[in-house]
Short mmCIF file of C-alpha atoms and ligand atoms in Angstrom, two decimals:
data_model
loop_
_atom_site.label_atom_id
_atom_site.label_comp_id
_atom_site.label_asym_id
_atom_site.label_seq_id
_atom_site.Cartn_x
_atom_site.Cartn_y
_atom_site.Cartn_z
CA MET A 21 22.39 -43.88 -36.14
CA ARG A 22 19.32 -42.81 -36.29
CA ILE A 23 18.89 -42.70 -39.53
CA SER A 24 20.67 -46.00 -40.24
CA ALA A 25 18.21 -47.43 -38.26
CA ALA A 26 15.09 -46.11 -39.96
CA LEU A 27 16.67 -47.67 -43.00
CA ALA A 28 16.86 -51.33 -41.31
CA LEU A 29 13.05 -50.78 -40.46
CA LEU A 30 12.33 -50.26 -43.92
CA LEU A 31 14.06 -52.84 -45.23
CA THR A 32 12.37 -54.81 -42.83
CA ALA A 33 9.47 -54.19 -44.32
CA LEU A 34 10.31 -54.42 -47.98
CA THR A 35 11.89 -57.90 -47.47
CA ALA A 36 8.82 -59.28 -45.36
CA SER A 37 7.04 -60.96 -48.06
CA ALA A 38 10.52 -63.37 -48.59
CA GLN A 39 10.50 -64.21 -45.08
CA VAL A 40 9.16 -67.17 -43.29
CA PRO A 41 7.67 -66.41 -39.69
CA ASP A 42 9.23 -68.73 -36.92
CA LEU A 43 5.71 -67.85 -35.18
CA ILE A 44 2.21 -66.39 -36.19
CA LEU A 45 -0.56 -65.47 -33.50
CA MET A 46 -3.52 -65.38 -34.96
CA ASN A 47 -7.63 -64.63 -34.10
CA GLY A 48 -6.78 -61.97 -31.48
CA LYS A 49 -7.80 -57.94 -31.03
CA VAL A 50 -3.80 -56.59 -31.94
CA ILE A 51 -3.49 -52.88 -30.01
CA THR A 52 -0.18 -52.43 -32.28
CA VAL A 53 -0.20 -48.78 -30.72
CA ASP A 54 1.33 -47.79 -34.27
CA ASP A 55 1.11 -43.97 -35.30
CA ARG A 56 -2.54 -44.90 -36.09
CA PHE A 57 -3.32 -46.54 -33.12
CA SER A 58 -4.23 -49.34 -35.61
CA ILE A 59 -5.61 -52.88 -34.70
CA ALA A 60 -5.03 -56.04 -36.45
CA GLN A 61 -6.01 -59.51 -35.76
CA ALA A 62 -3.31 -61.23 -36.50
CA ILE A 63 1.22 -61.06 -35.74
CA ALA A 64 4.27 -62.76 -37.47
CA ILE A 65 7.37 -63.20 -35.83
CA GLN A 66 10.38 -63.93 -36.91
CA GLY A 67 13.78 -64.07 -34.17
CA ASP A 68 13.37 -61.63 -32.07
CA ARG A 69 11.29 -59.42 -34.38
CA PHE A 70 8.16 -58.64 -36.00
CA LEU A 71 8.09 -59.55 -39.47
CA ALA A 72 4.14 -58.13 -40.23
CA THR A 73 0.80 -57.10 -38.94
CA GLY A 74 -2.59 -57.98 -40.82
CA SER A 75 -6.06 -59.99 -40.78
CA ASN A 76 -5.91 -63.86 -39.99
CA GLU A 77 -5.41 -64.41 -43.93
CA GLN A 78 -2.42 -62.21 -44.62
CA ILE A 79 -0.53 -63.72 -41.61
CA ALA A 80 -1.69 -67.21 -42.10
CA ARG A 81 -0.04 -66.93 -45.88
CA LEU A 82 3.11 -65.80 -44.66
CA ALA A 83 3.31 -69.13 -42.84
CA GLY A 84 5.69 -71.73 -44.12
CA PRO A 85 6.17 -75.54 -42.99
CA GLY A 86 8.33 -74.75 -39.93
CA THR A 87 6.50 -71.83 -38.69
CA ARG A 88 4.52 -72.50 -35.11
CA ARG A 89 1.39 -71.11 -34.23
CA LEU A 90 -0.51 -69.77 -31.70
CA ASP A 91 -4.10 -69.40 -31.41
CA LEU A 92 -5.17 -65.99 -29.29
CA HIS A 93 -8.87 -66.72 -29.44
CA GLY A 94 -9.81 -63.34 -29.94
CA ARG A 95 -7.63 -62.05 -27.07
CA THR A 96 -6.15 -58.13 -26.67
CA VAL A 97 -2.56 -58.03 -27.10
CA ILE A 98 -0.35 -54.71 -26.44
CA PRO A 99 2.87 -54.20 -26.95
CA GLY A 100 5.53 -54.72 -24.03
CA LEU A 101 4.31 -52.19 -21.28
CA ILE A 102 7.77 -50.31 -20.61
CA ASP A 103 8.22 -47.81 -17.20
CA ASP A 104 10.27 -45.34 -17.49
CA HIS A 105 11.44 -44.90 -13.78
CA ILE A 106 11.39 -47.93 -11.33
CA HIS A 107 13.70 -48.12 -8.84
CA LEU A 108 14.25 -52.23 -10.31
CA LEU A 109 18.03 -53.24 -9.37
CA ARG A 110 17.42 -51.28 -5.59
CA ALA A 111 14.17 -53.40 -5.11
CA VAL A 112 16.31 -56.71 -5.78
CA SER A 113 18.43 -56.27 -2.08
CA THR A 114 14.94 -57.13 -0.70
CA TRP A 115 12.40 -58.46 -3.06
CA LYS A 116 12.32 -62.14 -2.24
CA ARG A 117 11.97 -61.16 1.95
CA GLU A 118 9.29 -58.55 0.64
CA LEU A 119 5.59 -59.38 1.44
CA ARG A 120 4.49 -57.17 -1.07
CA PHE A 121 1.12 -55.53 -1.11
CA ASP A 122 0.66 -53.96 -4.40
CA GLY A 123 -2.66 -54.93 -5.86
CA VAL A 124 -3.79 -56.03 -2.87
CA TYR A 125 -7.19 -54.09 -2.66
CA SER A 126 -8.61 -56.14 0.53
CA ARG A 127 -7.38 -55.55 3.75
CA ALA A 128 -8.93 -59.31 4.44
CA GLN A 129 -6.65 -60.53 1.85
CA ALA A 130 -3.48 -58.67 3.21
CA ILE A 131 -3.81 -59.85 6.70
CA ASP A 132 -4.34 -63.45 5.05
CA MET A 133 -1.12 -62.99 3.43
CA LEU A 134 0.64 -61.52 6.23
CA ARG A 135 -0.79 -64.75 8.60
CA ALA A 136 0.78 -66.93 5.88
CA ARG A 137 3.88 -65.81 6.10
CA VAL A 138 4.04 -66.03 9.78
CA LYS A 139 3.07 -69.45 9.71
CA ALA A 140 6.10 -69.93 7.37
CA ALA A 141 8.82 -67.94 9.54
CA GLN A 142 11.17 -69.10 11.66
CA PRO A 143 10.83 -67.17 15.44
CA GLY A 144 12.30 -63.78 15.35
CA GLU A 145 12.43 -63.40 11.84
CA TRP A 146 11.74 -60.33 9.90
CA ILE A 147 8.44 -59.89 8.06
CA TYR A 148 8.74 -56.81 6.20
CA ASN A 149 7.42 -54.70 3.01
CA LEU A 150 9.31 -51.49 1.87
CA GLY A 151 5.85 -49.42 -0.03
CA GLY A 152 4.42 -49.81 -2.68
CA TRP A 153 0.71 -49.66 -0.77
CA MET A 154 -1.16 -47.33 1.43
CA HIS A 155 -4.09 -48.52 3.66
CA GLN A 156 -6.46 -46.34 2.06
CA GLN A 157 -6.39 -48.98 -0.99
CA PHE A 158 -8.37 -51.77 1.11
CA LYS A 159 -12.21 -51.81 -0.31
CA ASP A 160 -13.34 -53.36 2.39
CA ASN A 161 -11.83 -51.84 5.65
CA PRO A 162 -9.18 -49.07 5.01
CA GLU A 163 -8.36 -48.76 8.25
CA PRO A 164 -4.39 -48.13 8.82
CA PHE A 165 -3.16 -51.58 11.22
CA THR A 166 -2.17 -51.57 14.96
CA LEU A 167 0.13 -52.41 17.39
CA GLU A 168 -2.09 -54.95 19.00
CA GLU A 169 -3.46 -56.42 15.66
CA LEU A 170 0.29 -56.87 14.60
CA ASP A 171 1.11 -58.12 18.13
CA ARG A 172 -1.92 -61.09 17.51
CA ILE A 173 -0.65 -61.77 14.13
CA ALA A 174 2.66 -62.09 15.20
CA PRO A 175 3.57 -62.62 18.16
CA ALA A 176 7.28 -63.92 17.90
CA ASN A 177 8.09 -62.38 14.76
CA PRO A 178 9.34 -58.49 14.24
CA VAL A 179 6.86 -56.89 11.69
CA ALA A 180 7.44 -53.71 9.33
CA LEU A 181 5.08 -52.95 6.81
CA GLN A 182 6.17 -49.78 5.33
CA GLU A 183 3.31 -47.15 3.23
CA SER A 184 4.65 -45.48 0.50
CA TYR A 185 7.40 -43.52 2.10
CA TYR A 186 4.66 -41.88 4.66
CA GLN A 187 5.32 -44.18 7.86
CA VAL A 188 5.67 -47.77 8.81
CA PHE A 189 3.43 -50.13 10.50
CA LEU A 190 5.24 -51.72 13.70
CA ASN A 191 4.13 -54.22 16.03
CA GLY A 192 6.30 -54.78 19.64
CA ARG A 193 8.88 -57.29 18.27
CA ALA A 194 9.99 -55.01 15.60
CA LEU A 195 10.22 -51.81 18.34
CA HIS A 196 11.59 -53.67 20.53
CA ALA A 197 14.32 -54.83 18.14
CA LEU A 198 15.03 -50.98 16.82
CA GLY A 199 15.76 -50.10 20.26
CA ILE A 200 12.75 -47.87 20.42
CA GLU A 201 10.95 -48.15 24.12
CA ALA A 202 8.64 -46.54 26.44
CA ASN A 203 10.39 -44.66 28.93
CA ALA A 204 13.60 -43.96 27.36
CA PRO A 205 15.01 -41.48 24.40
CA ASP A 206 14.41 -42.30 20.77
CA PRO A 207 17.29 -44.48 19.05
CA PRO A 208 19.57 -41.39 17.27
CA ASP A 209 19.50 -42.32 13.92
CA PHE A 210 15.82 -41.97 13.59
CA LEU A 211 14.16 -38.46 12.67
CA LYS A 212 13.52 -36.39 15.04
CA GLY A 213 9.94 -36.65 15.89
CA SER A 214 9.52 -39.45 13.65
CA ILE A 215 8.25 -41.93 16.75
CA GLN A 216 4.69 -41.52 17.50
CA ARG A 217 4.31 -41.90 21.06
CA ASN A 218 0.96 -42.04 23.08
CA ALA A 219 0.01 -39.36 26.24
CA ALA A 220 1.81 -41.34 28.60
CA GLY A 221 5.24 -41.75 26.40
CA ALA A 222 4.68 -45.26 25.05
CA PRO A 223 5.50 -46.10 21.24
CA THR A 224 2.33 -46.29 19.39
CA GLY A 225 3.72 -48.61 16.49
CA ILE A 226 4.08 -45.66 13.96
CA VAL A 227 7.11 -44.21 12.63
CA LYS A 228 5.93 -41.58 10.72
CA SER A 229 7.12 -38.44 8.27
CA ASP A 230 8.87 -38.40 5.26
CA ILE A 231 11.21 -40.92 2.99
CA SER A 232 14.36 -40.21 5.63
CA ALA A 233 11.42 -41.12 8.53
CA THR A 234 10.75 -44.60 6.73
CA ARG A 235 14.63 -45.24 5.39
CA ALA A 236 15.42 -45.15 9.20
CA VAL A 237 13.00 -48.33 9.70
CA ALA A 238 13.95 -49.82 6.42
CA ASN A 239 18.38 -48.96 7.52
CA HIS A 240 17.21 -51.61 9.95
CA LEU A 241 16.10 -54.33 8.09
CA PRO A 242 17.93 -57.59 6.83
CA LYS A 243 18.29 -57.67 3.19
CA VAL A 244 18.65 -60.69 0.87
CA PRO A 245 22.14 -62.46 1.65
CA ALA A 246 24.98 -62.36 -0.95
CA GLY A 247 24.19 -65.98 -2.41
CA GLU A 248 20.67 -65.48 -2.79
CA LEU A 249 20.36 -61.62 -4.68
CA GLU A 250 19.97 -63.72 -8.28
CA ALA A 251 17.28 -65.58 -7.14
CA SER A 252 16.05 -62.58 -5.38
CA ALA A 253 16.45 -60.70 -8.83
CA ALA A 254 14.44 -63.57 -10.73
CA ALA A 255 11.52 -63.27 -8.60
CA LEU A 256 11.47 -59.58 -9.36
CA VAL A 257 11.84 -60.03 -12.84
CA LYS A 258 9.00 -62.62 -13.29
CA ASP A 259 7.02 -60.01 -10.79
CA MET A 260 7.65 -57.15 -13.78
CA ASN A 261 6.56 -59.94 -16.43
CA ARG A 262 3.54 -61.34 -14.34
CA ALA A 263 2.66 -57.63 -14.73
CA GLY A 264 2.47 -57.04 -18.41
CA LEU A 265 6.24 -55.17 -17.49
CA THR A 266 9.16 -55.51 -20.38
CA SER A 267 10.83 -52.49 -20.25
CA PHE A 268 12.45 -50.21 -17.39
CA GLY A 269 13.98 -47.14 -17.23
CA VAL A 270 15.84 -47.53 -13.93
CA PRO A 271 17.54 -44.52 -11.48
CA GLY A 272 21.07 -46.02 -9.62
CA CYS A 273 22.10 -48.93 -11.51
CA ASP A 274 24.64 -50.36 -8.83
CA THR A 275 26.91 -52.41 -10.48
CA ALA A 276 26.82 -55.79 -8.58
CA THR A 277 23.13 -56.47 -9.47
CA LEU A 278 23.46 -55.20 -12.64
CA ASP A 279 26.03 -58.33 -13.47
CA ILE A 280 23.35 -60.57 -12.41
CA PHE A 281 21.65 -59.19 -15.86
CA GLN A 282 24.22 -58.82 -17.49
CA LYS A 283 24.82 -62.33 -16.64
CA TRP A 284 21.29 -63.54 -18.12
CA HIS A 285 21.76 -61.73 -21.42
CA ALA A 286 25.10 -63.46 -22.07
CA ALA A 287 22.71 -66.61 -21.34
CA GLY A 288 19.93 -65.58 -23.55
CA THR A 289 17.54 -65.95 -21.12
CA LEU A 290 17.21 -62.14 -20.10
CA THR A 291 13.47 -60.76 -19.85
CA ALA A 292 13.45 -57.40 -18.55
CA ARG A 293 15.00 -54.86 -20.87
CA ILE A 294 17.33 -52.59 -18.09
CA PHE A 295 18.04 -48.47 -19.28
CA CYS A 296 20.27 -47.43 -16.39
CA ILE A 297 19.90 -43.77 -14.97
CA ASP A 298 22.65 -43.31 -13.25
CA GLY A 299 24.59 -40.21 -11.97
CA THR A 300 25.68 -39.17 -8.53
CA ALA A 301 23.92 -36.11 -6.88
CA ALA A 302 26.21 -33.76 -5.11
CA ALA A 303 25.13 -32.25 -1.79
CA SER A 304 27.27 -29.58 -1.45
CA PRO A 305 28.80 -26.56 -3.09
CA ASP A 306 32.56 -28.41 -2.25
CA GLN A 307 31.09 -31.58 -3.33
CA VAL A 308 29.86 -29.62 -7.09
CA ALA A 309 33.19 -28.54 -7.01
CA ALA A 310 34.43 -31.45 -6.91
CA MET A 311 32.35 -33.19 -9.16
CA ILE A 312 32.67 -30.73 -12.39
CA ASP A 313 35.34 -32.50 -13.65
CA GLN A 314 33.74 -36.05 -13.18
CA ILE A 315 30.81 -35.19 -15.25
CA ALA A 316 32.41 -35.47 -19.02
CA PRO A 317 34.02 -38.41 -18.79
CA LEU A 318 30.20 -39.91 -18.09
CA ARG A 319 29.58 -39.32 -21.94
CA ALA A 320 32.04 -42.10 -22.83
CA ARG A 321 29.71 -45.00 -20.67
CA LEU A 322 26.30 -44.21 -22.39
CA PHE A 323 25.08 -45.95 -25.05
CA GLN A 324 27.38 -48.82 -25.18
CA GLY A 325 24.95 -51.33 -24.70
CA ASP A 326 22.07 -52.96 -26.89
CA SER A 327 18.41 -53.24 -26.93
CA PHE A 328 18.62 -55.29 -23.17
CA ILE A 329 20.78 -53.39 -20.90
CA ASP A 330 22.34 -49.90 -21.55
CA HIS A 331 23.11 -46.66 -20.09
CA ILE A 332 21.41 -43.42 -21.08
CA SER A 333 21.14 -40.44 -18.95
CA PHE A 334 22.28 -38.71 -15.98
CA GLY A 335 20.13 -38.47 -12.94
CA GLU A 336 17.81 -38.82 -11.36
CA SER A 337 18.89 -35.78 -8.78
CA VAL A 338 21.24 -33.43 -9.27
CA TYR A 339 21.75 -31.48 -6.18
CA SER A 340 20.13 -32.94 -3.35
CA PRO A 341 19.13 -29.90 -1.57
CA LEU A 342 17.05 -29.44 -4.48
CA HIS A 343 15.51 -32.56 -4.80
CA ASP A 344 11.69 -32.32 -3.58
CA PRO A 345 10.87 -34.15 -0.68
CA MET A 346 7.68 -36.42 -1.49
CA PHE A 347 4.84 -35.67 0.32
CA ALA A 348 5.45 -31.83 0.44
CA LEU A 349 3.17 -29.72 -1.44
CA LYS A 350 5.30 -26.21 -2.15
CA SER A 351 8.81 -26.01 -2.50
CA ASP A 352 11.22 -22.94 -1.91
CA PRO A 353 14.89 -23.12 -4.14
CA ARG A 354 17.12 -20.54 -2.84
CA PRO A 355 19.46 -18.45 -5.49
CA ASP A 356 22.34 -19.68 -4.30
CA GLN A 357 21.27 -23.51 -4.62
CA LEU A 358 20.14 -23.34 -8.14
CA GLU A 359 23.49 -21.67 -8.68
CA GLN A 360 24.82 -24.84 -7.90
CA TRP A 361 22.51 -26.60 -9.70
CA ARG A 362 23.02 -24.23 -12.79
CA LYS A 363 27.09 -25.66 -12.97
CA ILE A 364 26.28 -29.71 -12.49
CA ALA A 365 23.43 -29.15 -14.95
CA ARG A 366 25.71 -26.69 -17.60
CA GLU A 367 28.50 -29.28 -17.14
CA ILE A 368 25.77 -32.41 -18.43
CA ALA A 369 24.88 -29.97 -21.41
CA LYS A 370 27.91 -28.76 -22.27
CA ALA A 371 29.51 -32.65 -22.18
CA GLY A 372 26.25 -33.50 -24.49
CA LEU A 373 24.68 -35.64 -21.80
CA PRO A 374 21.00 -36.96 -21.59
CA LEU A 375 19.56 -35.62 -18.27
CA HIS A 376 16.80 -37.40 -16.37
CA VAL A 377 16.07 -35.37 -13.14
CA HIS A 378 13.30 -35.12 -10.64
CA ALA A 379 11.41 -32.09 -10.48
CA GLU A 380 7.89 -32.32 -8.67
CA LEU A 381 6.83 -29.04 -7.34
CA HIS A 382 5.83 -25.96 -8.79
CA ASP A 383 8.36 -23.60 -7.79
CA THR A 384 11.28 -26.38 -8.65
CA ILE A 385 10.08 -27.00 -11.98
CA ASN A 386 9.80 -22.80 -12.67
CA ALA A 387 13.30 -22.72 -11.04
CA PHE A 388 14.90 -25.40 -13.10
CA LEU A 389 13.90 -24.33 -16.31
CA ASP A 390 14.73 -20.59 -15.32
CA GLN A 391 18.21 -22.55 -14.84
CA ILE A 392 18.12 -24.60 -18.57
CA GLU A 393 16.91 -21.06 -19.71
CA VAL A 394 19.81 -19.94 -18.80
CA ILE A 395 22.22 -22.67 -19.88
CA ASN A 396 20.88 -23.82 -23.34
CA PRO A 397 22.11 -20.09 -25.35
CA GLU A 398 25.17 -21.50 -24.59
CA TYR A 399 25.08 -25.05 -24.33
CA PRO A 400 21.56 -26.23 -26.51
CA ILE A 401 19.84 -28.97 -25.08
CA HIS A 402 17.13 -29.99 -27.96
CA ASN A 403 18.83 -32.93 -29.33
CA LEU A 404 19.89 -34.16 -25.48
CA ARG A 405 16.01 -35.89 -24.90
CA TRP A 406 16.49 -33.98 -20.94
CA VAL A 407 13.35 -35.37 -19.25
CA PHE A 408 12.06 -33.79 -15.76
CA ALA A 409 10.63 -36.37 -13.94
CA HIS A 410 7.24 -37.30 -11.31
CA LEU A 411 5.88 -33.59 -12.84
CA ASN A 412 2.65 -33.74 -10.21
CA GLN A 413 2.20 -30.15 -10.00
CA VAL A 414 3.35 -28.69 -13.57
CA ASP A 415 1.17 -26.49 -15.86
CA ALA A 416 0.63 -25.17 -18.78
CA SER A 417 3.32 -22.46 -18.91
CA GLN A 418 5.80 -25.15 -18.05
CA LEU A 419 5.15 -27.48 -20.20
CA GLU A 420 5.37 -25.27 -23.10
CA ARG A 421 8.69 -23.74 -22.21
CA MET A 422 10.11 -27.34 -21.81
CA LYS A 423 8.58 -28.03 -25.28
CA LYS A 424 10.44 -25.08 -26.33
CA LEU A 425 13.41 -26.43 -24.90
CA GLY A 426 12.81 -29.78 -26.51
CA MET A 427 12.23 -31.70 -23.21
CA TYR A 428 10.59 -35.33 -22.57
CA ALA A 429 8.05 -35.54 -19.57
CA ALA A 430 8.37 -38.36 -17.65
CA VAL A 431 4.96 -38.71 -15.17
CA HIS A 432 4.68 -40.68 -12.52
CA PRO A 433 1.47 -40.54 -10.18
CA TRP A 434 2.13 -41.26 -6.62
CA ALA A 435 -1.34 -40.53 -6.18
CA VAL A 436 -2.10 -44.02 -7.65
CA ILE A 437 -1.95 -44.82 -3.94
CA ASN A 438 -0.85 -41.84 -2.48
CA GLY A 439 -3.87 -40.06 -3.24
CA ALA A 440 -5.18 -39.06 -0.40
CA PHE A 441 -2.61 -36.45 0.43
CA MET A 442 -2.19 -35.29 -2.67
CA PRO A 443 -5.60 -34.00 -4.51
CA ASP A 444 -5.72 -33.41 -8.66
CA MET A 445 -2.24 -34.65 -9.52
CA PRO A 446 -0.90 -34.69 -12.08
CA PRO A 447 -2.79 -32.62 -14.86
CA PHE A 448 -3.14 -35.48 -17.17
CA LYS A 449 -5.19 -33.58 -19.46
CA THR A 450 -3.42 -30.85 -19.39
CA ILE A 451 0.04 -33.29 -19.88
CA GLN A 452 -1.71 -34.44 -22.71
CA GLU A 453 -3.28 -31.23 -24.51
CA SER A 454 0.64 -29.80 -24.51
CA GLY A 455 1.58 -31.62 -27.12
CA ILE A 456 4.88 -32.65 -25.35
CA THR A 457 6.60 -36.38 -25.51
CA TRP A 458 6.17 -37.40 -22.47
CA GLY A 459 5.59 -41.59 -20.93
CA LEU A 460 4.06 -42.93 -17.68
CA GLY A 461 5.55 -44.77 -15.17
CA SER A 462 5.38 -45.99 -11.31
CA ASP A 463 8.43 -44.66 -9.68
CA GLY A 464 7.97 -48.06 -7.80
CA THR A 465 9.00 -50.19 -6.16
CA ALA A 466 8.53 -47.70 -2.72
CA ALA A 467 6.54 -44.61 -3.73
CA ASN A 468 4.28 -45.90 -5.30
CA ASP A 469 2.48 -49.47 -6.86
CA TYR A 470 4.89 -50.41 -9.41
CA ALA A 471 1.48 -52.38 -11.37
CA PRO A 472 1.10 -50.59 -14.78
CA PHE A 473 -2.64 -51.16 -15.10
CA ASN A 474 -3.23 -49.61 -11.97
CA THR A 475 -1.50 -46.55 -13.13
CA LEU A 476 -3.45 -46.53 -16.57
CA GLN A 477 -6.93 -47.12 -14.39
CA PHE A 478 -5.91 -44.23 -12.48
CA ALA A 479 -5.04 -41.78 -15.73
CA VAL A 480 -8.27 -42.66 -17.07
CA THR A 481 -10.46 -42.47 -14.19
CA GLY A 482 -8.96 -40.65 -11.29
CA GLN A 483 -9.37 -43.34 -9.30
CA MET A 484 -6.51 -44.53 -6.72
CA ALA A 485 -6.15 -47.78 -5.79
CA GLY A 486 -9.16 -48.93 -3.81
CA GLY A 487 -11.66 -46.55 -5.85
CA ALA A 488 -11.42 -42.99 -4.50
CA LYS A 489 -11.59 -40.32 -7.15
CA VAL A 490 -8.65 -37.84 -6.50
CA ASN A 491 -8.34 -36.64 -9.73
CA ARG A 492 -10.39 -34.66 -11.70
CA GLN A 493 -8.03 -34.55 -14.91
CA THR A 494 -8.42 -37.43 -17.14
CA ILE A 495 -7.25 -38.65 -20.55
CA SER A 496 -8.73 -41.43 -22.65
CA ARG A 497 -7.37 -45.00 -22.72
CA GLU A 498 -5.70 -44.94 -25.93
CA ASP A 499 -3.47 -42.07 -24.80
CA ALA A 500 -2.49 -43.63 -21.36
CA LEU A 501 -1.53 -46.82 -23.32
CA ILE A 502 0.06 -44.67 -25.89
CA ALA A 503 2.28 -42.91 -22.94
CA HIS A 504 3.19 -46.43 -21.40
CA THR A 505 4.14 -48.04 -24.51
CA ARG A 506 5.32 -46.19 -27.76
CA LYS A 507 5.77 -42.65 -26.13
CA ASN A 508 7.96 -44.18 -22.87
CA ALA A 509 9.95 -45.69 -25.30
CA TYR A 510 11.48 -41.69 -26.55
CA ILE A 511 12.56 -41.55 -22.68
CA ILE A 512 14.63 -44.97 -23.27
CA PHE A 513 16.18 -43.92 -26.15
CA GLN A 514 14.39 -47.14 -27.77
CA GLU A 515 11.58 -45.68 -30.01
CA ASN A 516 13.16 -47.54 -33.50
CA ASN A 517 12.88 -50.89 -31.14
CA LEU A 518 10.15 -50.80 -28.66
CA GLY A 519 6.93 -49.52 -28.00
CA SER A 520 4.61 -50.73 -30.48
CA ILE A 521 3.84 -53.84 -32.49
CA GLN A 522 5.20 -52.98 -35.81
CA PRO A 523 7.21 -54.92 -38.37
CA GLY A 524 10.85 -54.26 -37.52
CA LYS A 525 10.82 -53.71 -34.02
CA ILE A 526 11.83 -56.11 -31.19
CA ALA A 527 8.57 -58.96 -30.19
CA ASP A 528 8.08 -57.47 -26.47
CA LEU A 529 3.70 -58.51 -26.37
CA VAL A 530 1.39 -58.60 -23.80
CA VAL A 531 -2.08 -60.66 -24.05
CA LEU A 532 -4.01 -59.88 -22.01
CA ASP A 533 -7.35 -61.81 -19.98
CA ARG A 534 -9.77 -58.98 -21.12
CA ASP A 535 -10.28 -56.31 -23.58
CA TYR A 536 -8.38 -52.74 -22.35
CA LEU A 537 -9.89 -51.12 -24.88
CA THR A 538 -13.38 -51.92 -23.88
CA ILE A 539 -14.41 -53.44 -20.22
CA PRO A 540 -15.29 -50.71 -18.03
CA ALA A 541 -12.75 -48.47 -17.03
CA THR A 542 -13.22 -49.47 -13.11
CA GLN A 543 -12.39 -52.49 -14.30
CA ILE A 544 -8.80 -51.53 -15.79
CA HIS A 545 -6.93 -52.54 -12.80
CA ASP A 546 -7.87 -56.28 -13.16
CA ILE A 547 -6.74 -56.89 -15.87
CA LYS A 548 -3.83 -60.06 -15.83
CA PRO A 549 -1.79 -60.33 -18.53
CA VAL A 550 -1.94 -63.87 -19.83
CA MET A 551 1.12 -64.20 -22.12
CA THR A 552 4.25 -62.05 -21.86
CA MET A 553 6.35 -62.22 -24.53
CA VAL A 554 10.01 -60.53 -24.62
CA GLY A 555 12.13 -60.61 -27.74
CA GLY A 556 9.55 -63.21 -29.13
CA ARG A 557 9.99 -65.66 -26.40
CA ILE A 558 7.46 -66.41 -23.81
CA ALA A 559 8.46 -64.50 -20.60
CA TYR A 560 5.59 -65.38 -18.62
CA GLU A 561 2.39 -67.96 -19.09
CA ILE A 562 -0.72 -68.97 -17.19
CA ARG A 563 -0.87 -72.23 -17.28
ZN1 ZN B 604 12.43 -39.13 -7.83
#
């Protein structure tokens, strides 16, 4: 399959001169992100694919009488950005209701947004968001929200503002609705100790700990009603295209939500490419035993789709007791747990399945590598593209072991918003210099901010959202962009179709309002796409 795809690329290139483009984009600075990182002036597109790149003169010569022309007015163009790990389908169930603070760097602006939402809401209606931000990102006043403040702004509405998976700010109405009261025991479904109280026993409005603490609040929040799911998905895709994102590795593709995307795909209107990472983690030795026989059949559903929707790997967790908690800085994986992990991973290798697995803390990464090195002689994983995801504590020797096994790295810098708790993570320079195939993503939309230019600025400057420098290991703009495009295409099995602006590849591109390569690095997060194209069609445009 790979050979025929390569041949197709070659044939497309050879016959390009005989073909007439439907559309040419002229007078730009096209960062092709090809192997030589070459810069072009103009692009020719035919159907959903790039036909050629080159100078204005070269591309103009290809045009026929029916060719449409688009003047880029000197603007910079990059390939459509790929996020290799974002919980996109899960977000559909709440997106339309959420008050998102991703990329909002002013507390005053966040308050204004909250006031506007309160004004538009019915009395008693929940106002909430589920992560993607942290108060440390507010440049004007990086202070947490208080109960009194939220009560003043929203006296008649319950409010729940969730910071990453770290804590939730609640107002009085929300506390009451959740059954959290002064002089009363904590409701049973909340994680012990997560409900913060003052010396007098009154709740402070903060529920805090880790994912399980914040989930307890999220479980009580009203989701988008079934009849509005499609509108919620449309709002989500629009926000992604507006941010310059066109393709996604998606852990957990639930069928009902995926059906919405399938419907749009059939109608020719889908502008987000979805590559599902599917599989249920076992939680106990009994579940492992029950699961073993169910792994090999999963192979049959992989790679049955196309460049818009497909299923690509098992993930993102194998054995949930070994799923590193987000805010832990150290793990202690036990031999009995690792034995269970190895049983499933061995079955995944035996079935020839790709694996994309959450591996975050140093000792966990080591322990998983130990297991894979045991499995590998019996069932080699070299061509299966096994991926460790997140990797914030990975080191050089682990990257060397991964490379030797033929593994890839999917890096998701949670510190973009969580930098106050995650110093010097991940080691970008070490990862880049290791030579491993690695891609950059967000792990949004709760754990992290989804906006790719925030991720890129963090990789280039070490600055978290809001500007504080929290990571000393940085990489060049070129390497960061390569990781967010061409290298990510490998992680989602689309390297023959996506990730660079080259003849034969699918015409996904983003036109930027300023030049990614030359603006001060501290302004990368201010870059705004002015147009996003998916498969040669405009998916988003500032008019
Ligand atoms: Zn994860």
